[in-house]
Amino acid sequence: MYQDNLKRIQTLFLGTAAAAAITGLSAPTSSAQTATVDAETSPFSAPSGPLDKAIVALAANFGIDVIAPYSLVNGKAAAPIKDAPDLQTALSQVLVGTNLSVSQLASGAYVLQAAPAPAAAVPQKRASPAVDPEEIIIKGTKLGGSLQDQTASIELFTPERLAREQLIDVGDVFLRTPNLNSRGGAAGSISIRGISRGGLAGQGVTSNIYVDGAPLSGNALGTGPTSLWDAAQVEVLRGPQSSVQGRNALAGAVVVTTADPTYDFEGKARVQYSSFETIILSGAVSGPIIADQIAARLSVDYQDTDGFITNIVAFQSADRRESVLLRGKVLIEPSGLPNFTTKFTIDYSDASQGESRPIVSTAFGGNSPLLEDFDFFDYESNGRFPNNDVESIRILNETTYDFTDNWLGRAILTYENTQTDRLFGLEDDISAFNGLTFNQFDAEILSAEVRAEFDYGDLRGLIGGYFYDESDVLDRNIQAEILPAVLNAVPAFVRPLVDINPATSVLSQRDGSTANIQNFAFFAQVEWDISEKWTVNAGFRYDNEEFFQSDVRQTISVDPATCISTVPNALVMQPGLGPFDPVTLPCQILAEAATGGQVPDPDQRDRFDAFLPRLAITYNFTDTNSVFASFSRGYRAGGSFIFAETQGGLLGVVSQVGTYEPEFLTTFEVGSRNTFLDDALAANLNIFYSLYEDQQVVLPGESADTIDNIIANAGESTIYGAELYLAYQASEALDVFASVGYLKTEFDDFPFAINPDGTPANAADPRFANLAGNEFPSAPNWTFSIGANYTHSSGLFANATFSFISSQFADASNLTNDDFLEAYQAINQANIDAGQLPLLNEAFGATLTEKLDSRTDMTLRGGFQTETWKVYGFVTNLFNSEVLTDVNFGSVNTATGEVLLSPNETFATVNTPRTFGVGAELSF
């Protein structure tokens, strides 16, 4: 009988334009809350979960036919059914919070339909802010369920939240997510629970962004499809996700899901203008191609901004950006295969921009007194000048098939190709920035995930396999005027003897590399409701990763080819050999001698395996209150590095390959999921304690140089903290929310500037021999976001959001102004004593620190809306807070233990100044 009823409701995946027409011709009985039938069965119960599966079970139990359009049930979660004595009660319970109703046709079948829209611009009252998450199926954990069903710490951005807070890009999400920090809002520089995406050293990353199930490559993250236009939801998963997401998920993951095609014709458009000549033009349209069988969706997002930072050397904007994102989706549900669904997605993005984050750079080093008069918040840069052109295409396919009532197969196939052209400098003035650097990156990714999902009510889960193949090609071309390049490579006393004709000749060095990463994994997860009170969630992943890298032979050339050089004979021989008699030769020979030859580094390859378990146990006090405890293990694969080995008394004669092992994060977590006050108040809490083991760090080699530094698994750390989410529906018109994060990070063992025998590299200053006790970089102790949304019956609406990020260090060495002032005085003491440099004042000293100040952001939005259009205005960073989010005044030499001030250039990332804007949206 169950199979018969399953067949009756297969239109759940086909849609029902015809049924909607029938419904309009026949007299409906009533909504779900008043529908009645004469069926008599024993009390019926079902847990919360995907709405489509809940309807299958309900229809089978009561022996009815249900017509459920795909566009209505897709992505919705069913409320739990508890001891329903009849169909009326069961329907009333299962549709709570879905904004759906049900009508009965003359034939006796039931049809799901959208509930009547509220009057004018007044939104229908939700049961609570927690019910917004109840309507959303969480994608990142792959087991489905609503936010309140999860034990992972998740910050969820629903379609409603994305719209009312006018979130444009994932950077806006980062600002509002506790225990997630981003340097300048860039997707490629995030830290989750204090763990930066790039780690302390090594290859690979600790977190990633997934769009429609596919991870974005590193190059795509800088300028790729991270716009939130036409996004259906965003989830930020904090803590290890390696058992679920695999590689690149040690710290967490950001999961973006975009809107799917619909069988009802719909569309929307947006135009927005804001400060710094920023223009956004967006549109989306969706509808059927073949009724109830094929639907398509097309969206486009164009953004253009002049930016707010000016490079005064190039006389151009340093953070300019122009981008376009096109996304097409096709949904196919053939009537001949009622259990089959497939969806194709194509993303195309093309972007041209300067800095990927708002960086202000200056040619003044940290040891220059001229830096005292440089103000980063004048937003004028005289340092490096990049230009990035990034083109990316992503093709995705997701196919599902219901094999039986309880088993579903799912396959997700992805392809990405991202090509990046990156130029540093000005092509028409090679001397402006001391040369040109051309970098060309080509990243190609193939991935496939196949899994079988099962659901037996109290027992549900999945079993699957994963394959990932990434190929990266780098082509680098460095150009510089040959005379300065050669002079920098020879002793000062020889330089007057060097003569090059013509002096404007250009030296070019071209090299590159190819790399390949292959990842295989087998994983499984199961969730079991042992009783009404207890639920167990267990899973594991076996992960295998192999990588290979080969360097392309270096080529060196001089333009013009007829360049002639007159130099001391010693420069073209081994150092210290031969007389200084001048010799005339082609510049090509001099260039090869000055750049050290053309020998490529040796190939690198290795293989790593890891077993990654996860276990969570939940106790349900009531239907709306639970506590849980969990254990999870995340990892980042190992890798290799090149270092120079001393042989025959000469350093750097032989390049060697070294390897290091994976690093692991073990996290213990407890928490609670609650709704109170008749579901008007939601309160979710996660408390975590993590052990970070075998951290990949850089250790000094045997020389006073860094070319023989090695990467080793020598770091151990402790991380603990908490995340709290609160949401309260104060009235039909007003809801308030708050998310708070606390984080404490500490290195327990981090060998840094230390000799091979274990003694400090600089015996006079052993502070940096080991960084134990230091905080992680980009790991603020406190982060929070609070806000409120108000909608009046007239159509007026307003939103206010306040975010706070406490102080943090920019680097693991935790350098303060005292460290830098001592270094400055040591370098310039003789000149200071001679009166040739002014004494450092307190104002200048206070700026020489890599402990960044706390920062705030106050955003206000308001406007007027109807059912079809909306106009609004907004302001961000209302109080115009001026705070650095990253800076590099200097570093610590791991070979000597000395604090070094940056000699040639200083850069800092700044937050965006106060911004005003207006916009309008249309929907149909």
Short mmCIF file of C-alpha atoms in Angstrom, two decimals, residues 92-483:
data_model
loop_
_atom_site.label_atom_id
_atom_site.label_comp_id
_atom_site.label_asym_id
_atom_site.label_seq_id
_atom_site.Cartn_x
_atom_site.Cartn_y
_atom_site.Cartn_z
CA SER A 92 -2.46 20.83 10.86
CA GLN A 93 0.76 19.74 12.56
CA VAL A 94 2.95 18.94 9.53
CA LEU A 95 2.30 22.27 7.75
CA VAL A 96 3.10 24.52 10.73
CA GLY A 97 5.50 27.24 9.63
CA THR A 98 5.47 26.26 5.94
CA ASN A 99 3.07 29.00 4.79
CA LEU A 100 1.15 26.30 2.89
CA SER A 101 -2.47 25.21 2.96
CA VAL A 102 -4.30 22.22 1.49
CA SER A 103 -7.54 21.90 -0.49
CA GLN A 104 -9.53 18.79 -1.36
CA LEU A 105 -10.60 18.21 -4.96
CA ALA A 106 -13.92 16.75 -6.01
CA SER A 107 -12.07 13.51 -6.78
CA GLY A 108 -11.03 13.24 -3.13
CA ALA A 109 -7.34 14.02 -3.74
CA TYR A 110 -5.60 16.77 -1.80
CA VAL A 111 -3.59 19.65 -3.31
CA LEU A 112 -0.97 21.71 -1.47
CA GLN A 113 -0.96 25.41 -2.29
CA ALA A 114 0.52 28.64 -0.99
CA ALA A 115 -1.43 30.20 1.83
CA PRO A 116 -3.30 33.41 0.92
CA ALA A 117 -1.01 36.44 0.91
CA PRO A 118 -1.51 38.95 3.72
CA ALA A 119 -3.10 42.29 2.99
CA ALA A 120 -1.05 45.07 1.40
CA ALA A 121 2.58 45.04 2.48
CA VAL A 122 2.04 43.42 5.86
CA PRO A 123 4.03 40.17 5.97
CA GLN A 124 2.31 37.10 7.35
CA LYS A 125 3.18 36.64 11.00
CA ARG A 126 5.71 33.92 11.58
CA ALA A 127 5.41 31.72 14.63
CA SER A 128 8.86 32.98 15.68
CA PRO A 129 12.27 33.86 14.27
CA ALA A 130 13.14 30.22 14.91
CA VAL A 131 10.50 29.14 12.42
CA ASP A 132 12.37 30.86 9.60
CA PRO A 133 15.15 28.29 10.11
CA GLU A 134 12.48 25.59 10.49
CA GLU A 135 11.40 26.29 6.90
CA ILE A 136 14.98 25.81 5.63
CA ILE A 137 16.68 22.48 5.06
CA ILE A 138 20.31 22.75 6.18
CA LYS A 139 22.57 21.73 3.27
CA GLY A 140 26.02 21.81 4.85
CA THR A 141 25.59 18.78 7.13
CA LYS A 142 24.13 16.68 4.24
CA LEU A 143 21.63 14.92 6.53
CA GLY A 144 19.02 17.63 6.10
CA GLY A 145 16.77 18.78 8.90
CA SER A 146 16.16 22.28 10.19
CA LEU A 147 18.53 24.53 12.12
CA GLN A 148 17.03 23.39 15.42
CA ASP A 149 17.88 19.77 14.52
CA GLN A 150 21.61 20.44 14.13
CA THR A 151 24.42 19.87 16.61
CA ALA A 152 26.95 21.76 14.47
CA SER A 153 27.34 25.47 15.23
CA ILE A 154 25.65 27.17 12.26
CA GLU A 155 24.94 30.82 11.52
CA LEU A 156 22.03 30.72 9.09
CA PHE A 157 21.10 33.49 6.67
CA THR A 158 17.63 32.81 5.32
CA PRO A 159 16.18 34.45 2.19
CA GLU A 160 14.30 36.85 4.44
CA ARG A 161 17.43 37.85 6.33
CA LEU A 162 19.47 38.28 3.15
CA ALA A 163 16.76 40.57 1.75
CA ARG A 164 15.97 42.72 4.77
CA GLU A 165 19.64 43.31 5.65
CA GLN A 166 20.49 43.88 1.97
CA LEU A 167 23.52 41.58 2.06
CA ILE A 168 25.38 42.01 -1.23
CA ASP A 169 28.41 39.74 -0.91
CA VAL A 170 29.76 37.01 1.37
CA GLY A 171 31.87 39.74 3.02
CA ASP A 172 28.63 41.14 4.48
CA VAL A 173 27.90 37.70 5.93
CA PHE A 174 31.37 37.52 7.51
CA LEU A 175 30.82 40.80 9.35
CA ARG A 176 27.65 39.41 10.97
CA THR A 177 28.97 35.97 11.94
CA PRO A 178 30.47 35.56 15.43
CA ASN A 179 33.84 33.82 15.66
CA LEU A 180 34.46 34.45 11.97
CA ASN A 181 36.89 37.18 11.03
CA SER A 182 37.97 38.49 7.64
CA ARG A 183 40.78 40.84 6.75
CA GLY A 184 39.06 43.50 4.71
CA GLY A 185 36.02 41.32 3.96
CA ALA A 186 37.96 39.16 1.49
CA ALA A 187 36.67 35.63 1.08
CA GLY A 188 40.19 34.26 0.74
CA SER A 189 41.40 35.64 4.09
CA ILE A 190 38.81 34.40 6.58
CA SER A 191 39.50 32.89 10.00
CA ILE A 192 36.94 30.59 11.64
CA ARG A 193 37.31 30.19 15.40
CA GLY A 194 40.76 31.75 15.12
CA ILE A 195 42.11 29.39 12.46
CA SER A 196 43.08 31.34 9.36
CA ARG A 197 42.25 29.88 5.97
CA GLY A 198 45.91 29.54 5.01
CA GLY A 199 47.08 28.25 8.39
CA LEU A 200 50.47 29.21 9.81
CA ALA A 201 52.42 27.48 7.03
CA GLY A 202 52.04 24.70 4.50
CA GLN A 203 49.89 23.99 1.48
CA GLY A 204 46.13 23.70 1.24
CA VAL A 205 43.56 25.61 3.27
CA THR A 206 41.58 25.04 6.46
CA SER A 207 38.18 26.25 5.22
CA ASN A 208 36.37 26.85 1.98
CA ILE A 209 33.29 28.36 0.38
CA TYR A 210 30.88 26.03 -1.41
CA VAL A 211 28.37 27.39 -3.94
CA ASP A 212 25.60 24.94 -4.87
CA GLY A 213 27.63 22.05 -3.48
CA ALA A 214 30.91 22.78 -5.30
CA PRO A 215 34.00 24.32 -3.65
CA LEU A 216 35.44 27.48 -5.13
CA SER A 217 39.13 27.45 -6.03
CA GLY A 218 41.49 29.89 -4.35
CA ASN A 219 41.69 32.10 -7.42
CA ALA A 220 37.90 32.13 -7.85
CA LEU A 221 37.49 33.22 -4.22
CA GLY A 222 39.33 36.47 -4.88
CA THR A 223 37.03 37.69 -7.64
CA GLY A 224 34.68 34.81 -8.37
CA PRO A 225 30.97 34.13 -7.85
CA THR A 226 30.67 35.25 -4.22
CA SER A 227 27.83 37.69 -4.89
CA LEU A 228 24.68 36.87 -2.91
CA TRP A 229 22.27 38.02 -5.59
CA ASP A 230 19.60 35.35 -6.09
CA ALA A 231 20.94 33.31 -3.18
CA ALA A 232 18.43 31.08 -1.42
CA GLN A 233 20.40 30.72 1.83
CA VAL A 234 23.86 30.93 3.36
CA GLU A 235 25.18 28.71 6.14
CA VAL A 236 28.40 29.30 8.08
CA LEU A 237 29.46 26.05 9.75
CA ARG A 238 31.95 26.60 12.57
CA GLY A 239 34.19 23.81 13.79
CA PRO A 240 35.62 20.74 12.01
CA GLN A 241 33.57 19.62 9.02
CA SER A 242 36.13 17.18 7.62
CA SER A 243 33.97 14.10 8.16
CA VAL A 244 31.27 15.79 6.05
CA GLN A 245 33.07 18.11 3.61
CA GLY A 246 36.46 16.41 3.54
CA ARG A 247 39.59 18.32 2.55
CA ASN A 248 39.80 22.02 3.32
CA ALA A 249 37.24 21.93 6.15
CA LEU A 250 39.36 21.65 9.30
CA ALA A 251 38.11 24.97 10.69
CA GLY A 252 34.66 25.07 9.09
CA ALA A 253 32.87 25.86 5.85
CA VAL A 254 30.65 28.47 4.23
CA VAL A 255 27.82 26.94 2.20
CA VAL A 256 25.92 29.11 -0.29
CA THR A 257 22.80 27.77 -2.03
CA THR A 258 21.33 29.74 -4.92
CA ALA A 259 17.68 29.82 -5.98
CA ASP A 260 16.35 26.93 -8.09
CA PRO A 261 14.08 27.13 -11.16
CA THR A 262 10.34 27.28 -10.52
CA TYR A 263 7.34 26.02 -12.47
CA ASP A 264 5.57 29.33 -11.87
CA PHE A 265 6.81 32.30 -13.89
CA GLU A 266 8.54 34.83 -11.65
CA GLY A 267 11.22 37.47 -11.83
CA LYS A 268 12.97 40.23 -9.94
CA ALA A 269 15.31 43.14 -10.61
CA ARG A 270 17.49 45.46 -8.55
CA VAL A 271 19.26 48.76 -9.15
CA GLN A 272 21.46 50.31 -6.46
CA TYR A 273 23.79 53.30 -6.27
CA SER A 274 26.09 54.17 -3.38
CA SER A 275 29.21 56.09 -2.43
CA PHE A 276 32.43 55.84 -4.47
CA GLU A 277 30.46 55.66 -7.74
CA THR A 278 29.28 52.15 -6.88
CA ILE A 279 26.59 50.79 -9.20
CA ILE A 280 24.80 47.43 -8.93
CA LEU A 281 22.40 46.16 -11.61
CA SER A 282 20.84 42.75 -11.08
CA GLY A 283 18.04 40.64 -12.49
CA ALA A 284 16.60 37.14 -12.38
CA VAL A 285 13.80 35.34 -14.18
CA SER A 286 12.43 31.83 -13.72
CA GLY A 287 9.68 29.75 -15.23
CA PRO A 288 8.60 26.59 -17.03
CA ILE A 289 9.92 25.39 -20.38
CA ILE A 290 7.73 22.29 -20.45
CA ALA A 291 4.95 22.44 -17.89
CA ASP A 292 5.71 20.41 -14.78
CA GLN A 293 8.73 18.75 -16.41
CA ILE A 294 11.40 21.31 -17.30
CA ALA A 295 11.99 24.70 -15.68
CA ALA A 296 14.81 27.20 -16.07
CA ARG A 297 16.25 30.15 -14.17
CA LEU A 298 18.62 32.87 -15.35
CA SER A 299 20.20 35.50 -13.13
CA VAL A 300 22.74 38.25 -13.74
CA ASP A 301 24.58 40.55 -11.35
CA TYR A 302 26.72 43.48 -12.51
CA GLN A 303 28.79 45.52 -10.05
CA ASP A 304 31.10 48.46 -10.70
CA THR A 305 32.91 50.69 -8.22
CA ASP A 306 35.69 53.26 -8.34
CA GLY A 307 36.74 52.27 -4.82
CA PHE A 308 37.94 54.70 -2.18
CA ILE A 309 41.74 54.23 -2.30
CA THR A 310 43.81 56.20 -4.84
CA ASN A 311 47.28 55.17 -5.95
CA ILE A 312 49.05 58.51 -6.31
CA VAL A 313 51.86 57.04 -8.43
CA ALA A 314 49.62 55.43 -11.02
CA PHE A 315 46.92 58.13 -10.68
CA GLN A 316 44.29 55.39 -10.60
CA SER A 317 42.02 53.73 -8.08
CA ALA A 318 43.80 50.97 -6.17
CA ASP A 319 40.65 49.06 -5.16
CA ARG A 320 38.56 49.52 -8.30
CA ARG A 321 36.39 46.62 -9.36
CA GLU A 322 34.08 45.73 -12.24
CA SER A 323 32.45 42.32 -12.36
CA VAL A 324 29.62 40.43 -13.96
CA LEU A 325 28.15 37.13 -12.80
CA LEU A 326 25.82 35.07 -14.98
CA ARG A 327 24.09 31.97 -13.68
CA GLY A 328 21.80 29.63 -15.55
CA LYS A 329 19.92 26.67 -14.09
CA VAL A 330 17.76 24.01 -15.70
CA LEU A 331 15.61 21.62 -13.70
CA ILE A 332 14.44 18.42 -15.43
CA GLU A 333 11.81 16.09 -13.97
CA PRO A 334 10.51 13.94 -16.86
CA SER A 335 7.01 12.57 -16.45
CA GLY A 336 8.22 9.23 -17.81
CA LEU A 337 10.65 8.91 -14.87
CA PRO A 338 8.68 10.11 -11.86
CA ASN A 339 11.44 9.22 -9.39
CA PHE A 340 14.15 11.06 -11.33
CA THR A 341 15.32 14.68 -10.94
CA THR A 342 18.36 16.35 -12.47
CA LYS A 343 19.55 19.94 -12.27
CA PHE A 344 22.23 21.65 -14.38
CA THR A 345 23.93 24.88 -13.27
CA ILE A 346 26.37 27.05 -15.18
CA ASP A 347 28.13 29.97 -13.49
CA TYR A 348 30.20 32.42 -15.49
CA SER A 349 32.02 35.31 -13.87
CA ASP A 350 34.36 37.91 -15.29
CA ALA A 351 36.02 40.46 -13.05
CA SER A 352 38.64 43.15 -13.37
CA GLN A 353 39.89 44.73 -10.18
CA GLY A 354 42.82 46.19 -8.30
CA GLU A 355 43.47 44.94 -4.79
CA SER A 356 41.25 42.04 -3.74
CA ARG A 357 40.81 43.80 -0.39
CA PRO A 358 41.12 47.48 0.59
CA ILE A 359 44.90 47.72 1.02
CA VAL A 360 46.75 51.00 1.50
CA SER A 361 50.47 50.55 0.80
CA THR A 362 53.42 52.91 0.99
CA ALA A 363 57.02 52.74 -0.17
CA PHE A 364 58.09 53.90 3.31
CA GLY A 365 59.37 51.01 5.38
CA GLY A 366 58.78 50.63 9.10
CA ASN A 367 62.32 51.88 9.78
CA SER A 368 61.74 55.15 7.91
CA PRO A 369 60.85 58.28 9.90
CA LEU A 370 58.79 59.36 6.87
CA LEU A 371 56.23 56.75 7.90
CA GLU A 372 55.40 58.99 10.86
CA ASP A 373 53.67 61.46 8.53
CA PHE A 374 51.86 58.79 6.53
CA ASP A 375 48.18 58.33 7.36
CA PHE A 376 46.54 55.14 6.12
CA PHE A 377 43.15 56.83 6.44
CA ASP A 378 43.96 59.46 3.85
CA TYR A 379 43.25 56.51 1.53
CA GLU A 380 46.20 57.40 -0.69
CA SER A 381 48.59 54.61 -1.63
CA ASN A 382 52.05 55.02 -3.14
CA GLY A 383 53.16 51.40 -2.98
CA ARG A 384 52.37 48.40 -5.15
CA PHE A 385 49.76 48.66 -7.89
CA PRO A 386 48.08 45.41 -8.98
CA ASN A 387 45.56 44.67 -11.69
CA ASN A 388 43.67 41.38 -11.67
CA ASP A 389 41.59 39.95 -14.49
CA VAL A 390 39.79 36.76 -13.50
CA GLU A 391 37.49 34.69 -15.68
CA SER A 392 35.79 31.65 -14.21
CA ILE A 393 33.29 29.10 -15.47
CA ARG A 394 31.67 26.44 -13.32
CA ILE A 395 29.41 23.62 -14.55
CA LEU A 396 27.46 21.57 -12.03
CA ASN A 397 25.00 18.72 -12.20
CA GLU A 398 23.00 17.26 -9.33
CA THR A 399 20.88 14.18 -10.00
CA THR A 400 18.64 12.29 -7.59
CA TYR A 401 16.66 9.10 -7.98
CA ASP A 402 14.28 7.42 -5.53
CA PHE A 403 15.13 3.73 -5.77
CA THR A 404 12.63 2.67 -3.12
CA ASP A 405 10.39 4.21 -0.51
CA ASN A 406 13.38 4.54 1.80
CA TRP A 407 16.45 4.88 -0.42
CA LEU A 408 17.51 7.79 -2.61
CA GLY A 409 20.61 8.07 -4.80
CA ARG A 410 22.34 11.39 -5.32
CA ALA A 411 25.23 12.32 -7.64
CA ILE A 412 26.90 15.75 -7.73
CA LEU A 413 29.37 16.42 -10.54
CA THR A 414 31.31 19.67 -10.88
CA TYR A 415 33.81 21.28 -13.23
CA GLU A 416 35.57 24.61 -12.74
CA ASN A 417 38.10 26.47 -14.81
CA THR A 418 39.48 29.76 -13.54
CA GLN A 419 42.01 31.83 -15.45
CA THR A 420 43.73 34.71 -13.69
CA ASP A 421 45.99 37.38 -15.18
CA ARG A 422 47.70 39.38 -12.44
CA LEU A 423 49.94 42.36 -13.16
CA PHE A 424 51.93 44.35 -10.61
CA GLY A 425 53.17 47.69 -11.92
CA LEU A 426 52.52 49.89 -14.95
CA GLU A 427 53.17 48.48 -18.41
CA ASP A 428 53.89 51.93 -19.88
CA ASP A 429 56.33 52.91 -17.11
CA ILE A 430 58.45 50.00 -15.93
CA SER A 431 60.37 52.17 -13.46
CA ALA A 432 57.29 53.45 -11.60
CA PHE A 433 57.14 50.43 -9.27
CA ASN A 434 60.67 49.08 -9.79
CA GLY A 435 59.64 46.65 -12.49
CA LEU A 436 56.71 44.54 -13.65
CA THR A 437 55.47 41.16 -12.54
CA PHE A 438 53.07 39.15 -14.70
CA ASN A 439 51.46 36.12 -13.07
CA GLN A 440 49.11 33.87 -15.00
CA PHE A 441 47.19 31.16 -13.13
CA ASP A 442 45.06 28.45 -14.66
CA ALA A 443 43.14 26.27 -12.21
CA GLU A 444 41.00 23.36 -13.38
CA ILE A 445 38.92 21.30 -10.96
CA LEU A 446 36.88 18.14 -11.43
CA SER A 447 34.91 16.64 -8.56
CA ALA A 448 32.30 13.95 -8.13
CA GLU A 449 30.29 12.93 -5.08
CA VAL A 450 27.97 9.95 -5.15
CA ARG A 451 25.93 8.95 -2.14
CA ALA A 452 23.01 6.76 -1.16
CA GLU A 453 20.64 8.32 1.37
CA PHE A 454 18.20 6.32 3.45
CA ASP A 455 15.31 7.24 5.73
CA TYR A 456 13.41 4.72 7.86
CA GLY A 457 11.84 7.30 10.12
CA ASP A 458 13.79 6.81 13.32
CA LEU A 459 16.91 5.76 11.38
CA ARG A 460 18.35 7.88 8.57
CA GLY A 461 21.72 8.49 7.03
CA LEU A 462 23.94 8.24 3.98
CA ILE A 463 26.88 6.36 2.50
CA GLY A 464 29.03 7.88 -0.21
CA GLY A 465 32.28 8.34 -2.07
CA TYR A 466 34.11 11.45 -3.25
CA PHE A 467 36.71 12.24 -5.92
CA TYR A 468 38.53 15.54 -6.44
CA ASP A 469 41.13 16.42 -9.05
CA GLU A 470 42.76 19.86 -9.27
CA SER A 471 45.39 20.94 -11.79
CA ASP A 472 47.15 24.29 -11.38
CA VAL A 473 49.49 25.96 -13.84
CA LEU A 474 51.50 29.09 -12.95
CA ASP A 475 53.40 31.14 -15.51
CA ARG A 476 55.43 34.01 -14.05
CA ASN A 477 57.29 36.74 -15.94
CA ILE A 478 59.29 39.34 -14.01
CA GLN A 479 60.64 42.37 -15.86
CA ALA A 480 62.99 45.01 -14.53
CA GLU A 481 65.51 47.50 -15.80
CA ILE A 482 68.70 45.51 -16.12
CA LEU A 483 71.07 48.03 -14.55
#
